[in-house]
Amino acid sequence: MSRFYDEIREQPEVAARLLEESRTAIEAFGARFREAHPKGFVIAARGSSDHAALYAKYLFGRRHRSLVALAAPSLFTRYSSPPSLEGQCVIGISQSGESPDVIAVVEEAVRQGAMTVAITNEAESRLAATSELVLPLHAGSERSVPASKTYTASLLALALMSQAIDPDEQFGAALNRVPMSITDALEAEEKLAPLAPALAGPRAIVLGRGFNFSTAEEVALKLTETSYVLARAWSVADFEHGPIAVVGFPVLLVGGGGSVEADLESIAARLVDSGCRVIGVFDCSSAPRGLEAAAVHDSGLPEELTPLTLAVLGQLLAWRVALARGVDPDRPRALRKITRTW
Amino acid sequence: MSRFYDEIREQPEVAARLLEESRTAIEAFGARFREAHPKGFVIAARGSSDHAALYAKYLFGRRHRSLVALAAPSLFTRYSSPPSLEGQCVIGISQSGESPDVIAVVEEAVRQGAMTVAITNEAESRLAATSELVLPLHAGSERSVPASKTYTASLLALALMSQAIDPDEQFGAALNRVPMSITDALEAEEKLAPLAPALAGPRAIVLGRGFNFSTAEEVALKLTETSYVLARAWSVADFEHGPIAVVGFPVLLVGGGGSVEADLESIAARLVDSGCRVIGVFDCSSAPRGLEAAAVHDSGLPEELTPLTLAVLGQLLAWRVALARGVDPDRPRALRKITRTW
């Protein structure tokens, strides 16, 4: 059918394989982490992987009370003023493992004696060779330019790292349910059909908060990459600080229930009241009232893991919007798969 | 003429006043900083102030080799899992000083015994009352909804803090030239006229890198808030990792010369080659070749301070685009000046 669509459909298998094949690497990470006892995390990533880093900011903050800083690679590569990384756990996320600016951050971390971890789909890559520890994603070759399976595999790898740091029986059981939950999400594809028309225009806004702010960023990027809809994500809170002035564009809400459910309901009510087209995709028991269309798929996963199922639903949505707009998501206009930015 | 335009024009005076009236507060900050010797920075901010925080990430990284983490307020307010802030210098930036989520981060920092600083235009606000140290912006009442003078005042306050941490004669002299440089930027307004037509459509992309990535974000927000052009900023490096697929939208480059000048030239060449409409605003000696239109204003400031002059040029550009689109930038459709997000 298409590489992008095929790779979206591979995700249950990819997640199951990662759970199975990453055990040794995850155990080694946990042991090293307890030994190094880092005081915080620094994550270097670009593109979709940067959204996985944003997910980690909430996950490690919530589960370990850890401060997570997203690296500014140009400080390392352009300004030759890398910040001190002493005592940090420095993680590089890159599906190809060849992103030079991510490698530069990890190289500097090694130079400074910090603990380093590569999350990559290419266990033989330069990023992997540079890092002390490697968590291979085992996702198989990703041939579509817009990332899908390597994105959810990166989220799952981060969640497994979190479980290795602070093991919890319930969280562990939920992790094991991820492949099945992704299968269920794929089977819910038809629920997305009513959402596509609102995204047919040239502009859209995607809103999330907390754990699914990262999902909102990722879904916006998928819509932009696959359909040439200029989609812009905001956290609900930042959106209320200014950009809400632009209501009038269609707004897609992304929600996983939990602690921020009331925020999504409140922004939905405000946008619907102002006559805005509001649609949403949710992994929780119900959608806010008054939306033009909502796809509700309740995976039963805790809010912390709903970014996995919601990313899958977002990929399927981007795929449908691309088809509706007559765009081939396998052939974006000007993109190369490995981007060599320094 | 309009509140927004009037407040843009006040900025030389605001900068001069801040340089003069903040001396005691800046000295107190410097003394306390040397005493506390924080190992890094955590900054909480929303909206435009969050772009000032992004500027600080580069400024403090470059000048002090400090790691700067932008706080995720929902960890404090929604998930009740604030990260450990021990040994950090925690800065809250809010023009009104009443943004509840920024206050929540600073309150938690006080509880944890961290050094706290408020950067605010309201010295009697709750944020100021909560923080150990206060740097009032002395910008006078900001009545326009899109921030202008409080944004550049926040950048200047951060630069003065940086100078207090690591004094440098040349940087100090450049700081003193900021009011005059802003006056010169205001006088260059007519250079922006040729840029407006490319921004008349419903979508635009704004690109910067390094120090002026924050400016790109701020200019994109100004365009969106004042003109309902959905503008989306990316760092040049992130843009090449995927969103470049969307070339076809007009692209506005924002550059301050210096260490990233070649990156701007290279992306400009790639976009011009692909037939994209590319315009730019620059504070350096020349613009990349082949642009549809470029406003070049060379303030002579070091790259680290060009975000001040470029923000002013970006505000003027947003104002002109709003006028051209028949929008009143003083009355955004659904915005309140103080946004009480938790």
XYZ file of C-alpha atoms in Angstrom:
684
model
C 0.000 0.000 0.000
C 2.654 2.491 1.101
C 5.830 2.315 3.132
C 4.510 4.783 5.674
C 1.264 2.836 6.156
C 3.059 -0.525 6.247
C 5.466 0.708 8.881
C 2.625 2.115 10.965
C 1.044 -1.365 10.915
C 4.301 -3.009 12.030
C 4.265 -1.265 15.399
C 2.713 -4.012 17.581
C 5.398 -6.411 16.399
C 8.144 -3.790 16.866
C 6.986 -3.090 20.428
C 6.797 -6.798 21.272
C 10.282 -7.365 19.867
C 11.706 -4.419 21.797
C 10.196 -5.698 25.070
C 11.757 -9.082 24.408
C 15.141 -8.219 22.921
C 16.057 -5.190 25.006
C 16.086 -7.019 28.338
C 19.850 -7.360 28.653
C 20.530 -3.809 27.510
C 17.892 -2.421 29.878
C 19.308 -4.399 32.807
C 22.790 -3.122 32.023
C 21.404 0.420 31.886
C 19.670 -0.005 35.273
C 22.814 -1.358 36.917
C 24.995 1.412 35.494
C 22.443 4.057 36.448
C 22.388 2.920 40.084
C 26.173 2.948 40.126
C 26.579 6.381 38.471
C 23.615 7.872 40.352
C 23.266 10.815 37.917
C 21.654 13.949 39.239
C 19.689 14.655 36.082
C 19.284 13.992 32.359
C 20.401 15.822 29.247
C 18.882 14.603 25.985
C 20.062 15.410 22.476
C 17.736 14.698 19.568
C 16.322 16.206 16.382
C 12.961 16.031 14.653
C 10.631 13.263 15.878
C 13.310 12.044 18.275
C 13.169 15.466 19.934
C 9.512 14.783 20.687
C 10.550 11.525 22.343
C 12.968 13.635 24.425
C 10.073 15.894 25.397
C 8.146 12.792 26.513
C 11.105 11.806 28.691
C 11.055 15.243 30.331
C 7.607 14.440 31.727
C 8.194 10.720 32.312
C 11.466 11.083 34.214
C 10.120 14.154 36.014
C 6.985 12.353 37.098
C 8.464 8.956 37.935
C 11.927 9.925 39.266
C 11.614 13.624 40.112
C 14.500 14.151 37.740
C 15.272 17.377 35.963
C 15.562 16.830 32.212
C 17.289 19.407 29.992
C 17.011 19.197 26.218
C 20.432 19.927 24.758
C 20.991 22.867 22.417
C 23.377 21.150 19.965
C 24.629 24.403 18.409
C 26.359 25.226 21.724
C 28.455 22.132 21.047
C 28.904 22.371 17.303
C 28.719 26.068 16.400
C 29.625 28.045 19.493
C 32.225 25.637 20.900
C 30.835 26.301 24.382
C 29.342 23.042 25.554
C 27.746 23.331 28.981
C 29.070 21.333 31.875
C 27.538 17.839 31.805
C 29.163 16.614 34.986
C 27.033 14.112 36.860
C 24.371 13.989 34.123
C 22.996 10.984 32.281
C 23.342 12.115 28.654
C 21.047 10.395 26.162
C 21.282 10.702 22.386
C 18.201 9.682 20.391
C 18.575 9.200 16.639
C 16.930 6.509 14.535
C 19.830 6.460 12.056
C 22.482 7.033 14.697
C 24.221 9.295 12.177
C 22.889 12.713 13.146
C 26.143 14.657 13.601
C 24.839 17.169 16.128
C 23.431 14.438 18.371
C 26.757 12.617 18.110
C 28.614 15.846 18.989
C 26.669 16.187 22.249
C 27.355 12.582 23.237
C 31.031 12.878 22.276
C 31.395 15.892 24.544
C 29.606 14.043 27.358
C 32.086 11.181 27.011
C 34.941 13.724 27.100
C 33.511 15.161 30.312
C 33.152 11.720 31.884
C 29.337 11.675 31.992
C 27.270 8.515 31.636
C 26.046 8.224 28.025
C 23.265 6.229 26.387
C 22.351 5.888 22.706
C 18.777 5.112 21.704
C 19.016 4.198 18.040
C 17.688 1.839 15.433
C 21.212 1.253 14.106
C 23.338 -0.652 16.617
C 26.393 -0.250 14.364
C 26.036 3.506 13.925
C 28.480 6.191 14.973
C 26.154 7.296 17.753
C 26.150 3.747 19.128
C 29.930 3.490 18.810
C 30.375 6.782 20.679
C 28.057 5.992 23.602
C 28.883 3.962 26.684
C 25.540 2.138 26.590
C 23.343 1.364 23.589
C 19.638 0.604 23.515
C 18.969 -0.693 20.002
C 15.349 -0.221 18.935
C 15.191 -3.482 16.919
C 12.536 -1.823 14.753
C 13.811 -3.136 11.449
C 14.722 -0.826 8.600
C 12.538 2.300 8.451
C 12.211 3.228 4.791
C 9.447 5.794 4.940
C 10.755 9.331 5.413
C 8.214 10.337 8.069
C 9.181 8.284 11.141
C 6.534 6.049 12.691
C 7.765 2.799 14.256
C 11.079 4.262 15.421
C 9.162 7.019 17.208
C 6.992 4.689 19.294
C 9.970 2.366 19.822
C 11.945 5.337 21.231
C 9.081 6.134 23.622
C 8.932 2.522 24.723
C 12.717 2.372 25.217
C 12.502 5.461 27.446
C 9.650 3.894 29.421
C 11.675 0.700 29.871
C 14.627 2.774 31.103
C 12.299 4.479 33.561
C 11.053 1.115 34.801
C 14.666 -0.035 35.244
C 15.363 3.060 37.362
C 12.276 2.754 39.575
C 10.625 -0.632 39.083
C 6.897 -0.728 39.751
C 4.727 -3.781 39.290
C 1.730 -1.984 37.806
C 3.853 0.042 35.400
C 5.642 -3.158 34.372
C 2.340 -4.891 33.656
C 1.193 -1.888 31.625
C 4.437 -1.958 29.599
C 3.735 -5.567 28.690
C 0.281 -4.568 27.418
C 1.710 -1.995 24.983
C 1.903 -4.271 21.877
C -1.721 -5.366 22.332
C -2.799 -1.780 22.968
C -1.156 -0.680 19.725
C -2.938 -3.509 17.873
C -6.226 -2.261 19.303
C -5.378 1.301 18.289
C -4.695 0.151 14.712
C -8.056 -1.608 14.667
C -9.730 1.631 15.708
C -8.594 3.309 12.469
C -12.112 3.812 11.144
C -12.918 6.030 14.118
C -10.550 8.605 12.600
C -12.543 9.058 9.377
C -14.782 11.865 10.728
C -11.710 13.866 11.791
C -10.090 14.199 8.390
C -12.324 16.903 6.820
C -11.422 19.506 9.456
C -7.753 18.954 8.610
C -8.161 19.420 4.868
C -7.337 23.145 4.999
C -3.876 24.588 4.851
C -3.577 25.264 8.593
C -4.279 23.431 11.823
C -3.445 23.716 15.484
C -2.725 20.677 17.647
C -3.030 20.956 21.423
C -1.987 18.651 24.251
C -0.723 19.009 27.766
C 1.619 17.149 30.084
C 2.581 13.708 28.767
C 0.743 14.245 25.504
C 2.222 17.645 24.737
C 4.950 15.589 23.061
C 2.261 13.702 21.121
C 0.720 16.982 19.970
C 4.147 18.059 18.656
C 4.624 14.717 16.911
C 1.152 14.663 15.338
C 1.622 18.243 14.120
C 4.924 17.248 12.528
C 3.367 14.156 10.896
C 0.528 16.264 9.446
C 3.025 18.792 8.113
C 5.428 16.197 6.713
C 2.850 13.979 5.066
C 0.102 16.367 4.009
C 1.680 19.840 3.728
C -0.929 21.088 6.203
C 1.004 23.617 8.282
C 0.187 22.288 11.728
C 1.497 23.952 14.851
C 1.392 22.382 18.289
C 1.122 24.187 21.587
C 0.697 23.058 25.107
C -2.800 24.022 26.204
C -1.282 26.361 28.782
C 0.999 28.186 26.327
C -1.807 28.401 23.793
C -3.953 30.306 26.271
C -1.077 32.789 26.638
C -1.390 34.314 23.208
C -1.932 32.015 20.248
C -5.572 31.514 21.234
C -5.930 34.848 19.456
C -5.781 32.862 16.246
C -8.848 30.744 16.902
C -10.591 30.335 13.655
C -8.166 27.660 12.487
C -9.278 24.063 13.096
C -7.943 22.698 16.378
C -7.071 19.056 17.019
C -6.954 18.059 20.687
C -4.843 15.111 21.809
C -5.666 13.714 25.236
C -4.802 10.679 27.308
C -7.057 11.438 30.285
C -5.385 11.533 33.669
C -4.261 14.640 35.484
C -4.696 17.058 32.594
C -8.130 15.848 31.413
C -9.858 18.900 32.923
C -7.490 21.231 31.031
C -8.473 19.629 27.750
C -12.168 19.925 28.637
C -11.795 23.545 29.564
C -9.936 24.600 26.403
C -12.398 22.555 24.306
C -15.337 24.401 25.852
C -13.689 27.774 25.276
C -12.861 26.993 21.646
C -16.273 25.485 20.866
C -17.943 28.553 22.437
C -15.953 30.844 20.182
C -17.200 28.987 17.113
C -13.956 27.209 16.350
C -13.840 23.839 14.598
C -12.568 21.456 17.262
C -11.838 17.781 16.788
C -9.910 15.385 18.951
C -8.267 12.042 19.396
C -8.378 10.557 22.863
C -7.124 7.549 24.735
C -9.403 7.710 27.744
C -13.022 6.951 28.518
C -14.644 9.998 26.923
C -14.087 13.141 24.853
C -14.892 16.705 25.882
C -18.409 17.745 24.856
C -19.327 19.710 21.779
C -16.553 18.662 19.400
C -17.221 18.461 15.672
C -15.741 14.951 15.721
C -13.834 12.848 18.212
C -12.067 9.502 17.990
C -12.148 7.908 21.427
C -10.144 4.761 21.963
C -9.728 3.659 25.564
C -6.657 1.422 25.756
C -6.744 1.167 29.527
C -3.070 2.151 29.613
C -2.016 4.606 32.332
C -1.738 8.222 31.125
C 2.087 7.865 31.115
C 1.865 5.332 28.267
C -0.962 6.834 26.207
C 1.591 8.763 24.074
C 2.279 5.389 22.420
C -1.284 4.633 21.332
C -2.039 8.274 20.537
C 1.064 8.583 18.349
C -0.181 5.574 16.353
C -3.637 7.108 15.963
C -1.976 10.384 14.941
C 0.090 8.615 12.275
C -3.034 6.968 10.866
C -4.774 10.331 10.877
C -1.871 11.996 9.030
C -1.976 9.166 6.507
C -5.709 9.654 5.907
C -5.342 13.414 5.573
C -2.523 12.928 3.063
C -4.700 10.579 0.996
C -7.620 13.005 1.156
C -5.326 15.805 -0.056
C -3.866 13.640 -2.807
C -0.335 13.711 -1.420
C 2.009 10.731 -1.420
C 3.399 10.549 2.132
C 6.215 8.292 0.940
C 7.648 11.058 -1.193
C 7.873 14.341 0.665
C 9.084 17.061 -1.611
C 12.561 17.892 -0.331
C 13.470 15.527 2.445
C 16.379 13.152 2.860
C 16.158 10.343 5.356
C 19.447 11.003 7.133
C 19.908 14.656 7.804
C 23.462 15.690 8.416
C 23.057 18.890 10.379
C 25.938 19.917 12.570
C -1.574 55.234 16.254
C -1.955 51.963 18.143
C -0.923 50.659 21.528
C 1.208 47.936 19.986
C 3.038 50.362 17.728
C 3.474 52.941 20.494
C 4.930 50.345 22.832
C 7.315 49.116 20.133
C 8.588 52.683 19.795
C 9.114 53.008 23.562
C 11.804 50.345 23.606
C 14.956 52.533 23.475
C 13.699 54.410 26.523
C 12.730 51.174 28.286
C 16.163 49.666 27.662
C 17.932 52.826 28.860
C 15.794 52.915 32.014
C 16.454 49.251 32.747
C 20.223 49.723 32.390
C 20.029 52.633 34.813
C 17.492 51.473 37.382
C 18.396 47.806 37.638
C 21.940 48.386 38.898
C 21.265 47.652 42.555
C 19.124 44.596 41.791
C 21.718 43.234 39.355
C 24.526 43.740 41.862
C 22.492 41.935 44.521
C 21.891 39.097 42.064
C 25.600 38.836 41.232
C 26.588 38.745 44.895
C 23.977 36.129 45.758
C 24.912 34.052 42.710
C 28.576 33.921 43.713
C 27.533 32.920 47.233
C 25.023 30.226 46.181
C 27.225 28.997 43.299
C 24.340 27.215 41.547
C 25.211 24.314 39.292
C 22.639 25.207 36.654
C 19.475 27.125 35.781
C 15.814 26.183 35.643
C 13.533 28.742 34.002
C 9.739 28.835 34.173
C 7.879 31.018 31.694
C 4.939 31.031 29.277
C 4.321 32.616 25.898
C 6.796 35.324 24.866
C 8.587 34.983 28.202
C 9.296 31.372 27.278
C 11.185 32.655 24.246
C 13.245 34.828 26.589
C 13.970 31.623 28.538
C 15.104 29.979 25.308
C 17.465 32.926 24.728
C 18.913 32.367 28.208
C 19.572 28.722 27.355
C 22.033 29.868 24.693
C 23.351 32.926 26.538
C 24.112 31.141 29.810
C 25.371 28.098 27.922
C 27.705 30.193 25.808
C 28.923 32.651 28.446
C 28.949 30.450 31.598
C 28.913 26.886 30.270
C 25.760 26.431 32.321
C 23.086 23.879 31.657
C 19.658 25.514 31.391
C 16.465 23.456 31.732
C 13.100 24.942 30.809
C 10.617 23.877 33.479
C 7.548 21.803 32.591
C 5.053 23.576 34.893
C 2.440 20.805 34.708
C 4.812 18.542 36.681
C 4.401 21.048 39.511
C 0.735 21.918 39.122
C -0.986 18.902 37.596
C 1.147 15.865 38.350
C 2.335 16.944 41.816
C 5.773 15.555 40.969
C 8.097 18.520 40.878
C 11.647 17.554 39.964
C 14.458 18.117 42.391
C 15.715 21.700 42.088
C 18.503 21.389 44.598
C 21.469 23.587 43.776
C 19.723 25.260 40.827
C 19.139 28.952 40.187
C 15.397 29.011 39.461
C 14.150 31.973 37.409
C 10.503 32.851 36.818
C 9.784 35.213 33.917
C 6.322 36.771 33.711
C 5.515 40.334 32.658
C 2.426 40.437 34.883
C 3.998 38.378 37.657
C 0.608 36.710 38.053
C 1.006 33.616 35.882
C 0.028 30.874 38.341
C 2.102 28.093 36.798
C 5.266 30.208 36.812
C 4.550 31.120 40.447
C 4.031 27.421 41.296
C 7.500 26.521 39.989
C 9.151 29.319 41.982
C 7.156 28.429 45.117
C 8.388 24.857 44.895
C 11.973 26.080 44.375
C 11.681 28.173 47.557
C 10.328 25.118 49.392
C 13.339 23.110 48.196
C 15.768 25.846 49.281
C 16.930 26.804 45.787
C 17.985 30.324 44.829
C 15.037 32.089 43.111
C 14.799 35.142 40.871
C 11.724 36.865 39.436
C 11.994 38.807 36.179
C 8.768 40.761 36.006
C 7.319 44.103 35.039
C 5.258 44.170 38.242
C 7.452 44.557 41.309
C 4.414 44.144 43.590
C 3.175 40.956 41.945
C 2.781 37.550 43.540
C 5.743 36.215 41.561
C 7.904 39.026 42.966
C 6.630 38.406 46.502
C 7.400 34.679 46.179
C 10.962 35.040 44.857
C 14.084 35.676 46.868
C 15.391 38.229 44.341
C 13.410 40.455 41.994
C 14.574 42.111 38.782
C 11.834 44.587 37.914
C 11.722 45.435 34.210
C 10.717 49.107 34.751
C 9.048 48.956 31.321
C 5.947 50.896 32.312
C 2.455 49.500 31.860
C 2.154 47.237 28.783
C -1.374 47.670 27.470
C -1.128 45.966 24.110
C -1.941 42.272 24.243
C 1.001 41.136 22.080
C 4.075 41.764 24.250
C 6.813 43.970 22.806
C 8.750 46.104 25.282
C 8.523 43.572 28.122
C 10.025 40.948 25.794
C 13.151 42.951 24.926
C 13.389 44.138 28.543
C 13.395 40.476 29.669
C 16.210 39.695 27.215
C 18.191 42.678 28.464
C 17.623 41.683 32.113
C 18.974 38.207 31.331
C 21.996 39.709 29.565
C 22.656 41.967 32.575
C 22.459 38.934 34.866
C 24.942 37.168 32.614
C 27.292 40.156 32.804
C 26.987 40.139 36.621
C 27.977 36.457 36.657
C 30.964 36.806 34.310
C 31.829 40.472 33.802
C 33.500 41.273 30.506
C 34.441 44.754 29.402
C 33.460 44.359 25.752
C 30.127 42.756 26.586
C 29.490 45.550 29.112
C 30.167 48.197 26.474
C 27.840 46.410 24.040
C 25.093 46.302 26.690
C 25.364 50.071 27.045
C 24.893 50.455 23.287
C 21.587 48.531 23.300
C 19.243 51.567 23.640
C 20.920 53.343 20.723
C 20.931 50.142 18.668
C 17.182 49.779 19.221
C 16.679 53.404 18.131
C 18.599 52.629 14.945
C 16.522 49.497 14.376
C 13.319 51.529 14.717
C 14.652 53.996 12.165
C 15.258 51.127 9.746
C 11.518 50.369 9.647
C 11.139 51.207 5.960
C 13.572 48.432 5.067
C 10.851 45.985 6.135
C 8.322 47.115 3.531
C 9.488 44.693 0.795
C 9.106 41.752 3.211
C 5.419 42.137 3.949
C 3.901 40.754 0.699
C 5.420 37.289 1.201
C 3.751 37.144 4.615
C 0.296 38.038 3.383
C -0.763 34.413 2.958
C -2.225 32.264 5.657
C 0.989 30.363 6.419
C 4.631 31.146 6.987
C 7.720 29.493 8.367
C 10.293 31.376 10.430
C 13.812 29.967 10.768
C 16.705 30.875 13.026
C 19.550 29.095 14.757
C 21.489 29.462 17.971
C 20.859 32.781 19.719
C 18.232 33.805 17.216
C 16.243 30.589 17.346
C 14.436 32.316 20.221
C 13.889 35.347 17.964
C 12.413 33.112 15.263
C 9.968 31.706 17.829
C 9.055 35.192 19.028
C 8.600 36.622 15.528
C 6.432 33.630 14.571
C 4.284 34.230 17.643
C 3.985 37.968 16.898
C 2.911 37.234 13.314
C 0.344 34.738 14.534
C -0.994 36.938 17.339
C -1.227 40.145 15.364
C -2.033 39.021 11.836
C -3.606 35.546 12.098
C -0.899 34.261 9.783
C -0.144 30.793 11.131
C 3.600 31.083 11.475
C 5.702 28.242 12.747
C 9.302 28.567 13.828
C 11.962 25.931 13.598
C 15.635 25.920 14.251
C 17.399 25.553 10.902
C 18.763 22.197 12.044
C 15.387 20.770 13.113
C 13.778 22.103 9.935
C 16.176 20.110 7.805
C 15.104 16.998 9.725
C 11.635 16.809 8.271
C 9.601 19.979 7.976
C 11.639 21.038 4.950
C 9.224 18.674 3.205
C 6.746 21.510 3.376
C 8.770 23.969 1.361
C 6.355 25.867 -0.757
C 5.264 28.068 2.115
C 7.047 31.408 2.377
C 10.045 31.248 4.702
C 11.321 34.145 6.804
C 14.947 33.838 7.932
C 16.144 35.613 11.066
C 19.905 35.986 11.423
C 22.336 37.874 13.592
C 25.523 36.786 11.833
C 28.185 35.185 13.987
C 28.774 31.478 14.355
C 25.605 30.315 12.611
C 25.783 32.654 9.607
C 26.873 29.830 7.291
C 23.873 27.712 8.379
C 21.508 30.492 7.369
C 23.288 30.866 4.034
C 23.136 27.159 3.364
C 19.415 26.763 4.144
C 18.687 29.924 2.123
C 20.468 28.474 -0.906
C 18.614 25.165 -0.570
C 15.217 26.868 -0.260
C 15.839 29.353 -3.087
C 16.980 26.469 -5.325
C 13.763 24.604 -4.666
C 11.737 27.611 -5.792
C 10.566 28.654 -2.355
C 9.766 32.287 -1.488
C 12.472 33.266 0.977
C 12.769 36.585 2.764
C 14.845 37.566 5.747
C 15.645 40.061 8.429
C 19.265 40.313 9.463
C 21.398 42.157 11.952
C 24.798 41.614 10.359
C 26.708 42.948 7.411
C 24.919 41.099 4.609
C 22.060 38.779 3.713
C 22.322 35.386 1.998
C 22.102 35.653 -1.771
C 19.002 35.098 -3.853
C 16.295 36.136 -1.399
C 13.075 37.678 -2.658
C 13.598 40.490 -0.145
C 15.893 41.111 2.785
C 16.034 43.790 5.449
C 19.648 44.142 6.554
C 20.381 46.345 9.533
C 23.870 46.077 10.975
C 23.773 47.288 14.567
C 27.340 46.296 15.289
C 26.162 44.452 18.410
C 27.763 41.066 19.089
C 25.661 38.096 17.953
C 24.676 37.465 21.592
C 22.735 40.747 21.680
C 21.227 40.760 18.167
C 18.063 39.056 19.504
C 17.178 42.482 20.933
C 17.352 44.436 17.667
C 15.917 41.557 15.624
C 12.953 41.210 17.991
C 12.203 44.916 17.440
C 12.415 44.504 13.657
C 10.174 41.429 13.945
C 7.583 43.387 15.926
C 7.570 46.126 13.292
C 7.209 43.502 10.594
C 4.268 41.864 12.389
C 2.677 45.292 12.731
C 3.044 45.974 9.005
C 1.677 42.573 8.055
C -1.306 43.122 10.346
C -2.031 46.480 8.718
C -1.683 44.954 5.264
C -4.137 42.228 6.242
C -6.557 44.729 7.773
C -6.275 43.302 11.283
C -6.169 45.446 14.409
C -3.236 44.102 16.424
C -4.535 45.828 19.556
C -7.605 43.641 19.588
C -6.788 39.986 19.089
C -9.936 37.959 18.877
C -9.948 35.904 22.060
C -7.040 36.907 24.210
C -6.854 38.172 27.749
C -3.762 39.996 28.973
C -3.206 37.978 32.141
C -3.655 34.317 31.492
C -4.337 32.271 34.573
C -3.213 28.824 33.533
C -2.221 26.453 36.314
